[in-house]
PDB file of N, CA and C in Angstrom:
ATOM      1  N   MET A   7      14.152 -11.092 -10.975  1.00 47.00           N
ATOM      2  CA  MET A   7      13.978  -9.690 -10.702  1.00 47.00           C
ATOM      3  C   MET A   7      12.853  -9.155 -11.577  1.00 47.00           C
ATOM      4  N   GLY A   8      11.848  -8.612 -10.962  1.00 53.00           N
ATOM      5  CA  GLY A   8      10.693  -8.158 -11.730  1.00 53.00           C
ATOM      6  C   GLY A   8       9.839  -9.333 -12.137  1.00 53.00           C
ATOM      7  N   GLY A   9       8.618  -9.066 -12.455  1.00 53.00           N
ATOM      8  CA  GLY A   9       7.717 -10.131 -12.845  1.00 53.00           C
ATOM      9  C   GLY A   9       6.808 -10.526 -11.702  1.00 53.00           C
ATOM     10  N   VAL A  10       5.667 -11.029 -12.042  1.00 50.00           N
ATOM     11  CA  VAL A  10       4.674 -11.355 -11.030  1.00 50.00           C
ATOM     12  C   VAL A  10       4.989 -12.706 -10.420  1.00 50.00           C
ATOM     13  N   GLY A  11       5.052 -12.753  -9.102  1.00 51.00           N
ATOM     14  CA  GLY A  11       5.287 -13.994  -8.386  1.00 51.00           C
ATOM     15  C   GLY A  11       4.361 -14.074  -7.197  1.00 51.00           C
ATOM     16  N   SER A  12       4.476 -15.150  -6.427  1.00 54.00           N
ATOM     17  CA  SER A  12       3.563 -15.355  -5.314  1.00 54.00           C
ATOM     18  C   SER A  12       3.808 -14.379  -4.169  1.00 54.00           C
ATOM     19  N   ASP A  13       4.998 -13.783  -4.078  1.00 85.00           N
ATOM     20  CA  ASP A  13       5.288 -12.867  -2.986  1.00 85.00           C
ATOM     21  C   ASP A  13       4.997 -11.411  -3.350  1.00 85.00           C
ATOM     22  N   VAL A  14       4.339 -11.160  -4.451  1.00 91.00           N
ATOM     23  CA  VAL A  14       4.030  -9.807  -4.886  1.00 91.00           C
ATOM     24  C   VAL A  14       2.737  -9.344  -4.218  1.00 91.00           C
ATOM     25  N   ALA A  15       2.827  -8.222  -3.473  1.00 94.00           N
ATOM     26  CA  ALA A  15       1.679  -7.687  -2.756  1.00 94.00           C
ATOM     27  C   ALA A  15       0.811  -6.806  -3.643  1.00 94.00           C
ATOM     28  N   PHE A  16       1.395  -6.249  -4.696  1.00 96.00           N
ATOM     29  CA  PHE A  16       0.662  -5.359  -5.594  1.00 96.00           C
ATOM     30  C   PHE A  16       1.274  -5.492  -6.979  1.00 96.00           C
ATOM     31  N   HIS A  17       0.430  -5.583  -7.994  1.00 95.00           N
ATOM     32  CA  HIS A  17       0.902  -5.574  -9.376  1.00 95.00           C
ATOM     33  C   HIS A  17      -0.150  -4.895 -10.230  1.00 95.00           C
ATOM     34  N   GLU A  18       0.301  -3.976 -11.066  1.00 94.00           N
ATOM     35  CA  GLU A  18      -0.616  -3.277 -11.958  1.00 94.00           C
ATOM     36  C   GLU A  18       0.114  -2.941 -13.246  1.00 94.00           C
ATOM     37  N   ARG A  19      -0.572  -3.145 -14.350  1.00 89.00           N
ATOM     38  CA  ARG A  19      -0.049  -2.740 -15.652  1.00 89.00           C
ATOM     39  C   ARG A  19      -1.071  -1.833 -16.292  1.00 89.00           C
ATOM     40  N   GLN A  20      -0.691  -0.592 -16.484  1.00 83.00           N
ATOM     41  CA  GLN A  20      -1.561   0.373 -17.136  1.00 83.00           C
ATOM     42  C   GLN A  20      -1.166   0.418 -18.607  1.00 83.00           C
ATOM     43  N   PRO A  21      -2.041  -0.007 -19.483  1.00 75.00           N
ATOM     44  CA  PRO A  21      -1.686  -0.032 -20.911  1.00 75.00           C
ATOM     45  C   PRO A  21      -1.555   1.369 -21.476  1.00 75.00           C
ATOM     46  N   ALA A  22      -0.832   1.448 -22.554  1.00 68.00           N
ATOM     47  CA  ALA A  22      -0.664   2.723 -23.253  1.00 68.00           C
ATOM     48  C   ALA A  22      -1.979   3.153 -23.878  1.00 68.00           C
ATOM     49  N   TRP A  23      -2.179   4.448 -23.945  1.00 64.00           N
ATOM     50  CA  TRP A  23      -3.315   5.001 -24.655  1.00 64.00           C
ATOM     51  C   TRP A  23      -2.844   6.222 -25.406  1.00 64.00           C
ATOM     52  N   PRO A  24      -3.009   6.300 -26.699  1.00 64.00           N
ATOM     53  CA  PRO A  24      -3.584   5.260 -27.554  1.00 64.00           C
ATOM     54  C   PRO A  24      -2.691   4.018 -27.599  1.00 64.00           C
ATOM     55  N   ARG A  25      -3.289   2.915 -27.971  1.00 67.00           N
ATOM     56  CA  ARG A  25      -2.632   1.604 -27.893  1.00 67.00           C
ATOM     57  C   ARG A  25      -1.335   1.514 -28.689  1.00 67.00           C
ATOM     58  N   TRP A  26      -1.166   2.329 -29.720  1.00 68.00           N
ATOM     59  CA  TRP A  26       0.036   2.216 -30.550  1.00 68.00           C
ATOM     60  C   TRP A  26       1.272   2.821 -29.891  1.00 68.00           C
ATOM     61  N   LEU A  27       1.092   3.570 -28.799  1.00 68.00           N
ATOM     62  CA  LEU A  27       2.252   4.120 -28.104  1.00 68.00           C
ATOM     63  C   LEU A  27       3.055   2.991 -27.463  1.00 68.00           C
ATOM     64  N   PRO A  28       4.371   3.069 -27.495  1.00 67.00           N
ATOM     65  CA  PRO A  28       5.182   2.016 -26.875  1.00 67.00           C
ATOM     66  C   PRO A  28       5.259   2.140 -25.363  1.00 67.00           C
ATOM     67  N   LEU A  29       4.661   3.170 -24.797  1.00 70.00           N
ATOM     68  CA  LEU A  29       4.745   3.409 -23.364  1.00 70.00           C
ATOM     69  C   LEU A  29       3.660   2.669 -22.602  1.00 70.00           C
ATOM     70  N   ALA A  30       3.962   2.312 -21.401  1.00 80.00           N
ATOM     71  CA  ALA A  30       3.006   1.738 -20.454  1.00 80.00           C
ATOM     72  C   ALA A  30       3.620   1.972 -19.084  1.00 80.00           C
ATOM     73  N   LEU A  31       2.868   1.771 -18.050  1.00 87.00           N
ATOM     74  CA  LEU A  31       3.419   1.884 -16.702  1.00 87.00           C
ATOM     75  C   LEU A  31       3.051   0.626 -15.941  1.00 87.00           C
ATOM     76  N   GLU A  32       4.060  -0.126 -15.567  1.00 91.00           N
ATOM     77  CA  GLU A  32       3.854  -1.361 -14.818  1.00 91.00           C
ATOM     78  C   GLU A  32       4.511  -1.191 -13.452  1.00 91.00           C
ATOM     79  N   THR A  33       3.769  -1.524 -12.407  1.00 95.00           N
ATOM     80  CA  THR A  33       4.233  -1.311 -11.037  1.00 95.00           C
ATOM     81  C   THR A  33       3.989  -2.566 -10.228  1.00 95.00           C
ATOM     82  N   GLU A  34       4.942  -2.911  -9.362  1.00 96.00           N
ATOM     83  CA  GLU A  34       4.735  -4.015  -8.436  1.00 96.00           C
ATOM     84  C   GLU A  34       5.476  -3.753  -7.132  1.00 96.00           C
ATOM     85  N   VAL A  35       4.944  -4.339  -6.070  1.00 97.00           N
ATOM     86  CA  VAL A  35       5.533  -4.219  -4.736  1.00 97.00           C
ATOM     87  C   VAL A  35       5.643  -5.618  -4.157  1.00 97.00           C
ATOM     88  N   ASP A  36       6.821  -5.946  -3.618  1.00 95.00           N
ATOM     89  CA  ASP A  36       6.978  -7.194  -2.876  1.00 95.00           C
ATOM     90  C   ASP A  36       7.534  -6.852  -1.497  1.00 95.00           C
ATOM     91  N   GLY A  37       8.017  -7.808  -0.780  1.00 92.00           N
ATOM     92  CA  GLY A  37       8.496  -7.574   0.577  1.00 92.00           C
ATOM     93  C   GLY A  37       9.773  -6.767   0.682  1.00 92.00           C
ATOM     94  N   GLU A  38      10.453  -6.533  -0.434  1.00 95.00           N
ATOM     95  CA  GLU A  38      11.732  -5.837  -0.397  1.00 95.00           C
ATOM     96  C   GLU A  38      11.732  -4.493  -1.097  1.00 95.00           C
ATOM     97  N   CYS A  39      11.016  -4.382  -2.215  1.00 96.00           N
ATOM     98  CA  CYS A  39      11.100  -3.136  -2.958  1.00 96.00           C
ATOM     99  C   CYS A  39       9.889  -2.883  -3.846  1.00 96.00           C
ATOM    100  N   LEU A  40       9.821  -1.650  -4.276  1.00 97.00           N
ATOM    101  CA  LEU A  40       8.870  -1.208  -5.283  1.00 97.00           C
ATOM    102  C   LEU A  40       9.611  -1.255  -6.608  1.00 97.00           C
ATOM    103  N   ARG A  41       8.968  -1.830  -7.623  1.00 97.00           N
ATOM    104  CA  ARG A  41       9.556  -1.883  -8.964  1.00 97.00           C
ATOM    105  C   ARG A  41       8.583  -1.254  -9.942  1.00 97.00           C
ATOM    106  N   PHE A  42       9.128  -0.573 -10.941  1.00 94.00           N
ATOM    107  CA  PHE A  42       8.278  -0.029 -11.995  1.00 94.00           C
ATOM    108  C   PHE A  42       9.072   0.062 -13.278  1.00 94.00           C
ATOM    109  N   ARG A  43       8.342   0.039 -14.382  1.00 91.00           N
ATOM    110  CA  ARG A  43       8.952   0.232 -15.693  1.00 91.00           C
ATOM    111  C   ARG A  43       7.959   0.945 -16.585  1.00 91.00           C
ATOM    112  N   THR A  44       8.481   1.587 -17.611  1.00 84.00           N
ATOM    113  CA  THR A  44       7.639   2.452 -18.435  1.00 84.00           C
ATOM    114  C   THR A  44       7.491   1.980 -19.866  1.00 84.00           C
ATOM    115  N   THR A  45       8.067   0.867 -20.207  1.00 77.00           N
ATOM    116  CA  THR A  45       7.857   0.283 -21.524  1.00 77.00           C
ATOM    117  C   THR A  45       7.513  -1.185 -21.342  1.00 77.00           C
ATOM    118  N   ARG A  46       6.913  -1.766 -22.330  1.00 73.00           N
ATOM    119  CA  ARG A  46       6.378  -3.125 -22.199  1.00 73.00           C
ATOM    120  C   ARG A  46       7.413  -4.168 -21.804  1.00 73.00           C
ATOM    121  N   ARG A  47       8.606  -4.048 -22.286  1.00 78.00           N
ATOM    122  CA  ARG A  47       9.650  -5.008 -21.932  1.00 78.00           C
ATOM    123  C   ARG A  47      10.887  -4.295 -21.399  1.00 78.00           C
ATOM    124  N   GLY A  48      10.670  -3.119 -20.832  1.00 84.00           N
ATOM    125  CA  GLY A  48      11.782  -2.299 -20.364  1.00 84.00           C
ATOM    126  C   GLY A  48      12.407  -2.802 -19.081  1.00 84.00           C
ATOM    127  N   LYS A  49      13.477  -2.152 -18.733  1.00 91.00           N
ATOM    128  CA  LYS A  49      14.217  -2.477 -17.520  1.00 91.00           C
ATOM    129  C   LYS A  49      13.426  -2.010 -16.303  1.00 91.00           C
ATOM    130  N   TRP A  50      13.353  -2.859 -15.289  1.00 94.00           N
ATOM    131  CA  TRP A  50      12.688  -2.507 -14.041  1.00 94.00           C
ATOM    132  C   TRP A  50      13.554  -1.509 -13.276  1.00 94.00           C
ATOM    133  N   ARG A  51      12.936  -0.480 -12.735  1.00 94.00           N
ATOM    134  CA  ARG A  51      13.601   0.443 -11.820  1.00 94.00           C
ATOM    135  C   ARG A  51      13.143   0.064 -10.424  1.00 94.00           C
ATOM    136  N   GLU A  52      14.035   0.132  -9.461  1.00 97.00           N
ATOM    137  CA  GLU A  52      13.714  -0.345  -8.121  1.00 97.00           C
ATOM    138  C   GLU A  52      13.927   0.732  -7.068  1.00 97.00           C
ATOM    139  N   VAL A  53      13.046   0.725  -6.079  1.00 97.00           N
ATOM    140  CA  VAL A  53      13.174   1.582  -4.905  1.00 97.00           C
ATOM    141  C   VAL A  53      13.008   0.662  -3.694  1.00 97.00           C
ATOM    142  N   PRO A  54      14.074   0.450  -2.917  1.00 97.00           N
ATOM    143  CA  PRO A  54      13.931  -0.377  -1.711  1.00 97.00           C
ATOM    144  C   PRO A  54      12.892   0.231  -0.773  1.00 97.00           C
ATOM    145  N   LEU A  55      12.070  -0.614  -0.153  1.00 97.00           N
ATOM    146  CA  LEU A  55      10.999  -0.124   0.709  1.00 97.00           C
ATOM    147  C   LEU A  55      11.519   0.709   1.881  1.00 97.00           C
ATOM    148  N   HIS A  56      12.705   0.368   2.393  1.00 96.00           N
ATOM    149  CA  HIS A  56      13.236   1.131   3.523  1.00 96.00           C
ATOM    150  C   HIS A  56      13.612   2.564   3.138  1.00 96.00           C
ATOM    151  N   GLU A  57      13.681   2.865   1.838  1.00 97.00           N
ATOM    152  CA  GLU A  57      13.992   4.224   1.373  1.00 97.00           C
ATOM    153  C   GLU A  57      12.755   5.102   1.263  1.00 97.00           C
ATOM    154  N   ILE A  58      11.561   4.507   1.397  1.00 97.00           N
ATOM    155  CA  ILE A  58      10.322   5.272   1.260  1.00 97.00           C
ATOM    156  C   ILE A  58       9.922   5.785   2.638  1.00 97.00           C
ATOM    157  N   GLY A  59       9.870   7.121   2.769  1.00 95.00           N
ATOM    158  CA  GLY A  59       9.505   7.729   4.042  1.00 95.00           C
ATOM    159  C   GLY A  59       8.004   7.727   4.260  1.00 95.00           C
ATOM    160  N   ARG A  60       7.272   8.417   3.408  1.00 94.00           N
ATOM    161  CA  ARG A  60       5.815   8.452   3.520  1.00 94.00           C
ATOM    162  C   ARG A  60       5.216   8.504   2.134  1.00 94.00           C
ATOM    163  N   THR A  61       3.922   8.203   2.061  1.00 96.00           N
ATOM    164  CA  THR A  61       3.210   8.216   0.786  1.00 96.00           C
ATOM    165  C   THR A  61       1.953   9.057   0.924  1.00 96.00           C
ATOM    166  N   GLU A  62       1.485   9.568  -0.193  1.00 95.00           N
ATOM    167  CA  GLU A  62       0.215  10.289  -0.209  1.00 95.00           C
ATOM    168  C   GLU A  62      -0.439  10.107  -1.571  1.00 95.00           C
ATOM    169  N   GLY A  63      -1.748   9.985  -1.571  1.00 94.00           N
ATOM    170  CA  GLY A  63      -2.505   9.928  -2.810  1.00 94.00           C
ATOM    171  C   GLY A  63      -2.659  11.334  -3.370  1.00 94.00           C
ATOM    172  N   VAL A  64      -2.442  11.497  -4.672  1.00 90.00           N
ATOM    173  CA  VAL A  64      -2.543  12.816  -5.308  1.00 90.00           C
ATOM    174  C   VAL A  64      -3.268  12.687  -6.639  1.00 90.00           C
ATOM    175  N   ARG A  65      -3.720  13.831  -7.144  1.00 86.00           N
ATOM    176  CA  ARG A  65      -4.265  13.908  -8.500  1.00 86.00           C
ATOM    177  C   ARG A  65      -3.308  14.751  -9.319  1.00 86.00           C
ATOM    178  N   VAL A  66      -3.015  14.279 -10.529  1.00 78.00           N
ATOM    179  CA  VAL A  66      -2.091  14.975 -11.421  1.00 78.00           C
ATOM    180  C   VAL A  66      -2.905  15.505 -12.587  1.00 78.00           C
ATOM    181  N   GLY A  67      -2.541  16.677 -13.091  1.00 68.00           N
ATOM    182  CA  GLY A  67      -3.276  17.299 -14.188  1.00 68.00           C
ATOM    183  C   GLY A  67      -3.546  16.356 -15.342  1.00 68.00           C
ATOM    184  N   PHE A  68      -4.731  16.461 -15.915  1.00 56.00           N
ATOM    185  CA  PHE A  68      -5.160  15.567 -16.988  1.00 56.00           C
ATOM    186  C   PHE A  68      -4.335  15.759 -18.254  1.00 56.00           C
ATOM    187  N   PHE A  69      -4.037  16.984 -18.622  1.00 53.00           N
ATOM    188  CA  PHE A  69      -3.347  17.236 -19.883  1.00 53.00           C
ATOM    189  C   PHE A  69      -1.849  17.137 -19.695  1.00 53.00           C
ATOM    190  N   ALA A  70      -1.313  16.020 -20.076  1.00 49.00           N
ATOM    191  CA  ALA A  70       0.113  15.784 -19.995  1.00 49.00           C
ATOM    192  C   ALA A  70       0.556  15.189 -21.323  1.00 49.00           C
ATOM    193  N   TRP A  71       1.838  15.216 -21.599  1.00 43.00           N
ATOM    194  CA  TRP A  71       2.347  14.760 -22.885  1.00 43.00           C
ATOM    195  C   TRP A  71       2.907  13.360 -22.723  1.00 43.00           C
ATOM    196  N   PRO A  72       2.796  12.498 -23.709  1.00 40.00           N
ATOM    197  CA  PRO A  72       1.869  12.572 -24.821  1.00 40.00           C
ATOM    198  C   PRO A  72       0.526  11.948 -24.437  1.00 40.00           C
ATOM    199  N   VAL A  73      -0.507  12.579 -24.736  1.00 37.00           N
ATOM    200  CA  VAL A  73      -1.887  12.116 -24.557  1.00 37.00           C
ATOM    201  C   VAL A  73      -2.089  11.396 -23.225  1.00 37.00           C
ATOM    202  N   GLY A  74      -2.050  12.145 -22.158  1.00 42.00           N
ATOM    203  CA  GLY A  74      -2.333  11.558 -20.859  1.00 42.00           C
ATOM    204  C   GLY A  74      -1.129  11.036 -20.111  1.00 42.00           C
ATOM    205  N   TYR A  75       0.045  11.108 -20.696  1.00 46.00           N
ATOM    206  CA  TYR A  75       1.252  10.657 -20.020  1.00 46.00           C
ATOM    207  C   TYR A  75       2.027  11.851 -19.520  1.00 46.00           C
ATOM    208  N   LYS A  76       2.589  11.739 -18.354  1.00 49.00           N
ATOM    209  CA  LYS A  76       3.499  12.759 -17.872  1.00 49.00           C
ATOM    210  C   LYS A  76       4.694  12.033 -17.291  1.00 49.00           C
ATOM    211  N   MET A  77       5.785  12.111 -17.971  1.00 54.00           N
ATOM    212  CA  MET A  77       7.028  11.536 -17.484  1.00 54.00           C
ATOM    213  C   MET A  77       8.014  12.686 -17.467  1.00 54.00           C
ATOM    214  N   ALA A  78       8.165  13.288 -16.322  1.00 55.00           N
ATOM    215  CA  ALA A  78       8.939  14.514 -16.222  1.00 55.00           C
ATOM    216  C   ALA A  78       9.887  14.453 -15.034  1.00 55.00           C
ATOM    217  N   PHE A  79      10.947  15.194 -15.140  1.00 57.00           N
ATOM    218  CA  PHE A  79      11.946  15.282 -14.098  1.00 57.00           C
ATOM    219  C   PHE A  79      12.074  16.764 -13.755  1.00 57.00           C
ATOM    220  N   SER A  80      11.517  17.154 -12.619  1.00 62.00           N
ATOM    221  CA  SER A  80      11.505  18.572 -12.267  1.00 62.00           C
ATOM    222  C   SER A  80      12.188  18.767 -10.920  1.00 62.00           C
ATOM    223  N   GLY A  81      13.462  18.980 -10.954  1.00 68.00           N
ATOM    224  CA  GLY A  81      14.188  19.187  -9.707  1.00 68.00           C
ATOM    225  C   GLY A  81      14.193  17.952  -8.845  1.00 68.00           C
ATOM    226  N   GLU A  82      13.504  18.020  -7.715  1.00 74.00           N
ATOM    227  CA  GLU A  82      13.506  16.908  -6.781  1.00 74.00           C
ATOM    228  C   GLU A  82      12.364  15.928  -7.009  1.00 74.00           C
ATOM    229  N   GLU A  83      11.435  16.224  -7.930  1.00 79.00           N
ATOM    230  CA  GLU A  83      10.287  15.338  -8.140  1.00 79.00           C
ATOM    231  C   GLU A  83      10.316  14.749  -9.543  1.00 79.00           C
ATOM    232  N   THR A  84      10.078  13.435  -9.614  1.00 81.00           N
ATOM    233  CA  THR A  84      10.005  12.730 -10.882  1.00 81.00           C
ATOM    234  C   THR A  84       8.615  12.136 -11.009  1.00 81.00           C
ATOM    235  N   TYR A  85       7.977  12.344 -12.170  1.00 79.00           N
ATOM    236  CA  TYR A  85       6.618  11.865 -12.420  1.00 79.00           C
ATOM    237  C   TYR A  85       6.638  10.739 -13.442  1.00 79.00           C
ATOM    238  N   TYR A  86       5.870   9.676 -13.169  1.00 79.00           N
ATOM    239  CA  TYR A  86       5.553   8.636 -14.137  1.00 79.00           C
ATOM    240  C   TYR A  86       4.058   8.426 -14.003  1.00 79.00           C
ATOM    241  N   VAL A  87       3.281   9.133 -14.783  1.00 77.00           N
ATOM    242  CA  VAL A  87       1.835   9.154 -14.599  1.00 77.00           C
ATOM    243  C   VAL A  87       1.136   8.895 -15.924  1.00 77.00           C
ATOM    244  N   THR A  88       0.186   7.957 -15.936  1.00 72.00           N
ATOM    245  CA  THR A  88      -0.585   7.660 -17.140  1.00 72.00           C
ATOM    246  C   THR A  88      -2.051   7.989 -16.961  1.00 72.00           C
ATOM    247  N   SER A  89      -2.420   8.443 -15.789  1.00 70.00           N
ATOM    248  CA  SER A  89      -3.805   8.819 -15.519  1.00 70.00           C
ATOM    249  C   SER A  89      -3.793   9.951 -14.509  1.00 70.00           C
ATOM    250  N   GLY A  90      -4.940  10.428 -14.109  1.00 76.00           N
ATOM    251  CA  GLY A  90      -5.000  11.539 -13.176  1.00 76.00           C
ATOM    252  C   GLY A  90      -4.693  11.175 -11.736  1.00 76.00           C
ATOM    253  N   ARG A  91      -4.748   9.872 -11.396  1.00 87.00           N
ATOM    254  CA  ARG A  91      -4.509   9.442 -10.016  1.00 87.00           C
ATOM    255  C   ARG A  91      -3.076   8.936  -9.863  1.00 87.00           C
ATOM    256  N   ALA A  92      -2.497   9.208  -8.695  1.00 90.00           N
ATOM    257  CA  ALA A  92      -1.109   8.812  -8.477  1.00 90.00           C
ATOM    258  C   ALA A  92      -0.832   8.683  -6.983  1.00 90.00           C
ATOM    259  N   VAL A  93       0.318   8.092  -6.681  1.00 94.00           N
ATOM    260  CA  VAL A  93       0.830   8.044  -5.321  1.00 94.00           C
ATOM    261  C   VAL A  93       2.177   8.757  -5.328  1.00 94.00           C
ATOM    262  N   ARG A  94       2.307   9.717  -4.430  1.00 93.00           N
ATOM    263  CA  ARG A  94       3.561  10.467  -4.302  1.00 93.00           C
ATOM    264  C   ARG A  94       4.361   9.828  -3.174  1.00 93.00           C
ATOM    265  N   LEU A  95       5.578   9.424  -3.488  1.00 95.00           N
ATOM    266  CA  LEU A  95       6.473   8.782  -2.530  1.00 95.00           C
ATOM    267  C   LEU A  95       7.541   9.784  -2.108  1.00 95.00           C
ATOM    268  N   HIS A  96       7.613  10.065  -0.828  1.00 95.00           N
ATOM    269  CA  HIS A  96       8.649  10.941  -0.292  1.00 95.00           C
ATOM    270  C   HIS A  96       9.794  10.041   0.169  1.00 95.00           C
ATOM    271  N   LEU A  97      10.892  10.064  -0.567  1.00 95.00           N
ATOM    272  CA  LEU A  97      12.023   9.195  -0.260  1.00 95.00           C
ATOM    273  C   LEU A  97      12.896   9.820   0.818  1.00 95.00           C
ATOM    274  N   ARG A  98      13.588   8.983   1.572  1.00 96.00           N
ATOM    275  CA  ARG A  98      14.429   9.465   2.660  1.00 96.00           C
ATOM    276  C   ARG A  98      15.573  10.335   2.153  1.00 96.00           C
ATOM    277  N   SER A  99      15.933  10.198   0.892  1.00 93.00           N
ATOM    278  CA  SER A  99      16.999  11.016   0.297  1.00 93.00           C
ATOM    279  C   SER A  99      16.545  12.446   0.029  1.00 93.00           C
ATOM    280  N   GLY A 100      15.242  12.706   0.164  1.00 92.00           N
ATOM    281  CA  GLY A 100      14.714  14.032  -0.131  1.00 92.00           C
ATOM    282  C   GLY A 100      14.039  14.112  -1.495  1.00 92.00           C
ATOM    283  N   ARG A 101      14.271  13.125  -2.328  1.00 91.00           N
ATOM    284  CA  ARG A 101      13.643  13.103  -3.648  1.00 91.00           C
ATOM    285  C   ARG A 101      12.188  12.675  -3.513  1.00 91.00           C
ATOM    286  N   ILE A 102      11.413  13.027  -4.534  1.00 91.00           N
ATOM    287  CA  ILE A 102       9.995  12.666  -4.568  1.00 91.00           C
ATOM    288  C   ILE A 102       9.730  11.936  -5.866  1.00 91.00           C
ATOM    289  N   LEU A 103       9.062  10.804  -5.787  1.00 91.00           N
ATOM    290  CA  LEU A 103       8.697   9.997  -6.945  1.00 91.00           C
ATOM    291  C   LEU A 103       7.183   9.899  -6.974  1.00 91.00           C
ATOM    292  N   THR A 104       6.573  10.287  -8.085  1.00 90.00           N
ATOM    293  CA  THR A 104       5.124  10.213  -8.228  1.00 90.00           C
ATOM    294  C   THR A 104       4.799   9.178  -9.294  1.00 90.00           C
ATOM    295  N   LEU A 105       4.088   8.126  -8.899  1.00 91.00           N
ATOM    296  CA  LEU A 105       3.723   7.032  -9.801  1.00 91.00           C
ATOM    297  C   LEU A 105       2.216   7.010 -10.010  1.00 91.00           C
ATOM    298  N   GLY A 106       1.802   7.031 -11.265  1.00 88.00           N
ATOM    299  CA  GLY A 106       0.394   6.931 -11.584  1.00 88.00           C
ATOM    300  C   GLY A 106      -0.122   5.532 -11.298  1.00 88.00           C
ATOM    301  N   THR A 107      -1.389   5.442 -10.928  1.00 91.00           N
ATOM    302  CA  THR A 107      -2.011   4.148 -10.653  1.00 91.00           C
ATOM    303  C   THR A 107      -3.524   4.285 -10.746  1.00 91.00           C
ATOM    304  N   ARG A 108      -4.164   3.217 -11.148  1.00 90.00           N
ATOM    305  CA  ARG A 108      -5.627   3.188 -11.126  1.00 90.00           C
ATOM    306  C   ARG A 108      -6.139   2.877  -9.726  1.00 90.00           C
ATOM    307  N   ASP A 109      -5.256   2.388  -8.867  1.00 94.00           N
ATOM    308  CA  ASP A 109      -5.632   1.967  -7.515  1.00 94.00           C
ATOM    309  C   ASP A 109      -4.673   2.576  -6.491  1.00 94.00           C
ATOM    310  N   PRO A 110      -4.779   3.887  -6.237  1.00 95.00           N
ATOM    311  CA  PRO A 110      -3.833   4.517  -5.307  1.00 95.00           C
ATOM    312  C   PRO A 110      -3.893   3.937  -3.893  1.00 95.00           C
ATOM    313  N   GLU A 111      -5.082   3.613  -3.406  1.00 96.00           N
ATOM    314  CA  GLU A 111      -5.184   3.057  -2.053  1.00 96.00           C
ATOM    315  C   GLU A 111      -4.574   1.664  -1.992  1.00 96.00           C
ATOM    316  N   GLY A 112      -4.754   0.861  -3.038  1.00 96.00           N
ATOM    317  CA  GLY A 112      -4.152  -0.468  -3.072  1.00 96.00           C
ATOM    318  C   GLY A 112      -2.631  -0.406  -3.080  1.00 96.00           C
ATOM    319  N   LEU A 113      -2.073   0.516  -3.845  1.00 97.00           N
ATOM    320  CA  LEU A 113      -0.615   0.679  -3.884  1.00 97.00           C
ATOM    321  C   LEU A 113      -0.104   1.151  -2.526  1.00 97.00           C
ATOM    322  N   ARG A 114      -0.786   2.093  -1.910  1.00 96.00           N
ATOM    323  CA  ARG A 114      -0.360   2.578  -0.599  1.00 96.00           C
ATOM    324  C   ARG A 114      -0.449   1.476   0.459  1.00 96.00           C
ATOM    325  N   ARG A 115      -1.515   0.669   0.427  1.00 95.00           N
ATOM    326  CA  ARG A 115      -1.642  -0.457   1.367  1.00 95.00           C
ATOM    327  C   ARG A 115      -0.486  -1.444   1.187  1.00 95.00           C
ATOM    328  N   ALA A 116      -0.151  -1.737  -0.080  1.00 96.00           N
ATOM    329  CA  ALA A 116       0.939  -2.678  -0.353  1.00 96.00           C
ATOM    330  C   ALA A 116       2.279  -2.119   0.154  1.00 96.00           C
ATOM    331  N   LEU A 117       2.511  -0.825  -0.038  1.00 95.00           N
ATOM    332  CA  LEU A 117       3.754  -0.211   0.433  1.00 95.00           C
ATOM    333  C   LEU A 117       3.814  -0.192   1.957  1.00 95.00           C
ATOM    334  N   ASP A 118       2.713   0.049   2.593  1.00 88.00           N
ATOM    335  CA  ASP A 118       2.683   0.092   4.060  1.00 88.00           C
ATOM    336  C   ASP A 118       2.755  -1.298   4.677  1.00 88.00           C
ATOM    337  N   GLY A 119       2.187  -2.290   3.995  1.00 80.00           N
ATOM    338  CA  GLY A 119       2.113  -3.629   4.562  1.00 80.00           C
ATOM    339  C   GLY A 119       3.202  -4.570   4.138  1.00 80.00           C
ATOM    340  N   ALA A 120       3.981  -4.186   3.144  1.00 54.00           N
ATOM    341  CA  ALA A 120       5.013  -5.102   2.623  1.00 54.00           C
ATOM    342  C   ALA A 120       6.206  -5.191   3.556  1.00 54.00           C
TER     343      ALA A 120
END
């Protein structure tokens, strides 16, 4: 569970900035689910692909805490963003998950094609 394998359609690890922060954002997509974690050796969180309704590329404000990170829970939307670019996932449950990525189109292609 988690980890890069041959069936992974997308994998990205965004390092923490500044480097001494214990936070990072690692994301991967395979044929069954989207996985992400926010610490270097943290527990993977999973979203089954069939739960994702639609996706959209978005830009998130640059100034977030701490220093470029925004990990917030605001009602129905949860943010895990380490840069200004992100993909917003509209889940069938009505919740919204926004994941930061350096490659929003690549993540969206992997979610659509997986």
